[in-house]
Amino acid sequence: MSDLIPIEDISEINPDVTCSTCRANCCKLEVMLITETGVPERYIKTDKWGSEVMLRLDDGWCAALDRDTHMCSIYEVRPLICREFEMGSFECQEERND
């Protein structure tokens, strides 16, 4: 058994999509914190079921989103699901189309 992490096929990723120009809804999705990545406490809240989730502001956007650049202000320690949600991927493009 190999300990290597498989590389995702990125051939379907749209190179025209960038986070700084997208303004999609992915940063409005509820993000559960299922692993410790180092997200600062000020960006974490506990939901009504006792789970830790990323804090969203009154307008629904993630509190860690830089509103001027539309880039993640905690990119190096962002949650696991944010790491798996590849810019320009099928999932990304689906959110853009919604």
PDB file of C-alpha atoms in Angstrom:
ATOM      1  CA  MET A   1       0.000   0.000   0.000  1.00  0.00           C
ATOM      2  CA  SER A   2       1.335   3.413  -0.939  1.00  0.00           C
ATOM      3  CA  ASP A   3       1.296   6.459   1.323  1.00  0.00           C
ATOM      4  CA  LEU A   4       1.313   8.727  -1.706  1.00  0.00           C
ATOM      5  CA  ILE A   5      -1.614  11.043  -2.253  1.00  0.00           C
ATOM      6  CA  PRO A   6      -3.077  10.623  -5.741  1.00  0.00           C
ATOM      7  CA  ILE A   7      -2.871  13.665  -7.972  1.00  0.00           C
ATOM      8  CA  GLU A   8      -6.246  14.868  -9.162  1.00  0.00           C
ATOM      9  CA  ASP A   9      -6.758  15.059 -12.910  1.00  0.00           C
ATOM     10  CA  ILE A  10      -6.880  18.794 -13.530  1.00  0.00           C
ATOM     11  CA  SER A  11      -7.439  18.554 -17.279  1.00  0.00           C
ATOM     12  CA  GLU A  12     -11.075  19.605 -16.803  1.00  0.00           C
ATOM     13  CA  ILE A  13     -10.277  22.699 -14.723  1.00  0.00           C
ATOM     14  CA  ASN A  14     -11.245  25.901 -16.496  1.00  0.00           C
ATOM     15  CA  PRO A  15      -8.192  28.202 -16.598  1.00  0.00           C
ATOM     16  CA  ASP A  16     -10.425  31.245 -17.167  1.00  0.00           C
ATOM     17  CA  VAL A  17     -11.867  31.008 -13.645  1.00  0.00           C
ATOM     18  CA  THR A  18     -10.015  32.811 -10.878  1.00  0.00           C
ATOM     19  CA  CYS A  19     -11.129  33.424  -7.318  1.00  0.00           C
ATOM     20  CA  SER A  20     -10.335  37.121  -7.561  1.00  0.00           C
ATOM     21  CA  THR A  21     -12.736  37.640 -10.473  1.00  0.00           C
ATOM     22  CA  CYS A  22     -15.369  34.998  -9.780  1.00  0.00           C
ATOM     23  CA  ARG A  23     -17.574  36.338  -6.976  1.00  0.00           C
ATOM     24  CA  ALA A  24     -19.246  32.914  -6.817  1.00  0.00           C
ATOM     25  CA  ASN A  25     -21.241  31.493  -3.990  1.00  0.00           C
ATOM     26  CA  CYS A  26     -18.675  28.959  -2.755  1.00  0.00           C
ATOM     27  CA  CYS A  27     -17.691  31.392   0.008  1.00  0.00           C
ATOM     28  CA  LYS A  28     -21.330  31.457   1.122  1.00  0.00           C
ATOM     29  CA  LEU A  29     -21.567  27.699   1.665  1.00  0.00           C
ATOM     30  CA  GLU A  30     -21.626  26.333   5.215  1.00  0.00           C
ATOM     31  CA  VAL A  31     -18.162  24.967   5.959  1.00  0.00           C
ATOM     32  CA  MET A  32     -17.863  22.399   8.739  1.00  0.00           C
ATOM     33  CA  LEU A  33     -14.484  22.117  10.404  1.00  0.00           C
ATOM     34  CA  ILE A  34     -13.835  18.377  10.530  1.00  0.00           C
ATOM     35  CA  THR A  35     -10.059  18.512  10.866  1.00  0.00           C
ATOM     36  CA  GLU A  36      -7.676  20.872  12.649  1.00  0.00           C
ATOM     37  CA  THR A  37      -5.950  23.097  10.113  1.00  0.00           C
ATOM     38  CA  GLY A  38      -5.202  26.083  12.322  1.00  0.00           C
ATOM     39  CA  VAL A  39      -8.202  28.271  11.481  1.00  0.00           C
ATOM     40  CA  PRO A  40      -8.060  31.207  13.928  1.00  0.00           C
ATOM     41  CA  GLU A  41     -10.770  31.066  16.616  1.00  0.00           C
ATOM     42  CA  ARG A  42     -12.231  34.419  15.513  1.00  0.00           C
ATOM     43  CA  TYR A  43     -13.408  32.722  12.292  1.00  0.00           C
ATOM     44  CA  ILE A  44     -15.054  29.748  14.034  1.00  0.00           C
ATOM     45  CA  LYS A  45     -18.536  29.450  15.492  1.00  0.00           C
ATOM     46  CA  THR A  46     -20.458  26.559  16.987  1.00  0.00           C
ATOM     47  CA  ASP A  47     -23.704  25.689  15.224  1.00  0.00           C
ATOM     48  CA  LYS A  48     -26.930  24.636  16.950  1.00  0.00           C
ATOM     49  CA  TRP A  49     -25.834  20.977  16.851  1.00  0.00           C
ATOM     50  CA  GLY A  50     -22.504  21.692  18.544  1.00  0.00           C
ATOM     51  CA  SER A  51     -20.352  21.375  15.425  1.00  0.00           C
ATOM     52  CA  GLU A  52     -17.646  23.890  14.604  1.00  0.00           C
ATOM     53  CA  VAL A  53     -18.244  25.777  11.362  1.00  0.00           C
ATOM     54  CA  MET A  54     -16.691  28.753   9.652  1.00  0.00           C
ATOM     55  CA  LEU A  55     -18.229  32.028  10.771  1.00  0.00           C
ATOM     56  CA  ARG A  56     -20.337  33.757   8.149  1.00  0.00           C
ATOM     57  CA  LEU A  57     -21.197  37.435   8.358  1.00  0.00           C
ATOM     58  CA  ASP A  58     -24.696  38.918   8.130  1.00  0.00           C
ATOM     59  CA  ASP A  59     -24.528  39.002   4.324  1.00  0.00           C
ATOM     60  CA  GLY A  60     -23.784  35.257   4.232  1.00  0.00           C
ATOM     61  CA  TRP A  61     -20.161  35.496   3.100  1.00  0.00           C
ATOM     62  CA  CYS A  62     -17.377  33.694   4.966  1.00  0.00           C
ATOM     63  CA  ALA A  63     -15.772  35.957   7.568  1.00  0.00           C
ATOM     64  CA  ALA A  64     -12.306  34.966   6.273  1.00  0.00           C
ATOM     65  CA  LEU A  65     -13.024  36.280   2.776  1.00  0.00           C
ATOM     66  CA  ASP A  66     -11.189  39.487   1.915  1.00  0.00           C
ATOM     67  CA  ARG A  67     -13.983  41.581   0.427  1.00  0.00           C
ATOM     68  CA  ASP A  68     -11.656  43.686  -1.735  1.00  0.00           C
ATOM     69  CA  THR A  69      -9.782  40.850  -3.442  1.00  0.00           C
ATOM     70  CA  HIS A  70     -12.278  37.987  -2.994  1.00  0.00           C
ATOM     71  CA  MET A  71      -9.353  35.906  -1.777  1.00  0.00           C
ATOM     72  CA  CYS A  72      -9.161  33.862   1.422  1.00  0.00           C
ATOM     73  CA  SER A  73      -7.407  35.795   4.179  1.00  0.00           C
ATOM     74  CA  ILE A  74      -6.453  32.525   5.921  1.00  0.00           C
ATOM     75  CA  TYR A  75      -5.488  30.573   2.799  1.00  0.00           C
ATOM     76  CA  GLU A  76      -2.548  28.747   4.416  1.00  0.00           C
ATOM     77  CA  VAL A  77      -4.776  27.393   7.218  1.00  0.00           C
ATOM     78  CA  ARG A  78      -8.120  27.186   5.385  1.00  0.00           C
ATOM     79  CA  PRO A  79     -10.487  24.299   6.194  1.00  0.00           C
ATOM     80  CA  LEU A  80     -10.142  20.917   4.493  1.00  0.00           C
ATOM     81  CA  ILE A  81     -13.256  21.308   2.333  1.00  0.00           C
ATOM     82  CA  CYS A  82     -11.928  24.626   1.039  1.00  0.00           C
ATOM     83  CA  ARG A  83      -8.675  22.883   0.114  1.00  0.00           C
ATOM     84  CA  GLU A  84     -10.590  20.216  -1.810  1.00  0.00           C
ATOM     85  CA  PHE A  85     -12.814  22.696  -3.653  1.00  0.00           C
ATOM     86  CA  GLU A  86     -10.492  23.406  -6.582  1.00  0.00           C
ATOM     87  CA  MET A  87     -10.758  26.721  -8.379  1.00  0.00           C
ATOM     88  CA  GLY A  88     -12.205  26.121 -11.857  1.00  0.00           C
ATOM     89  CA  SER A  89     -13.184  22.507 -11.117  1.00  0.00           C
ATOM     90  CA  PHE A  90     -16.565  21.015 -11.996  1.00  0.00           C
ATOM     91  CA  GLU A  91     -17.859  21.768  -8.483  1.00  0.00           C
ATOM     92  CA  CYS A  92     -16.604  25.340  -8.707  1.00  0.00           C
ATOM     93  CA  GLN A  93     -18.258  25.870 -12.067  1.00  0.00           C
ATOM     94  CA  GLU A  94     -21.518  24.365 -10.775  1.00  0.00           C
ATOM     95  CA  GLU A  95     -21.571  26.926  -7.941  1.00  0.00           C
ATOM     96  CA  ARG A  96     -20.902  29.705 -10.433  1.00  0.00           C
ATOM     97  CA  ASN A  97     -23.868  28.590 -12.540  1.00  0.00           C
ATOM     98  CA  ASP A  98     -26.298  28.513  -9.601  1.00  0.00           C
TER      99      ASP A  98
END
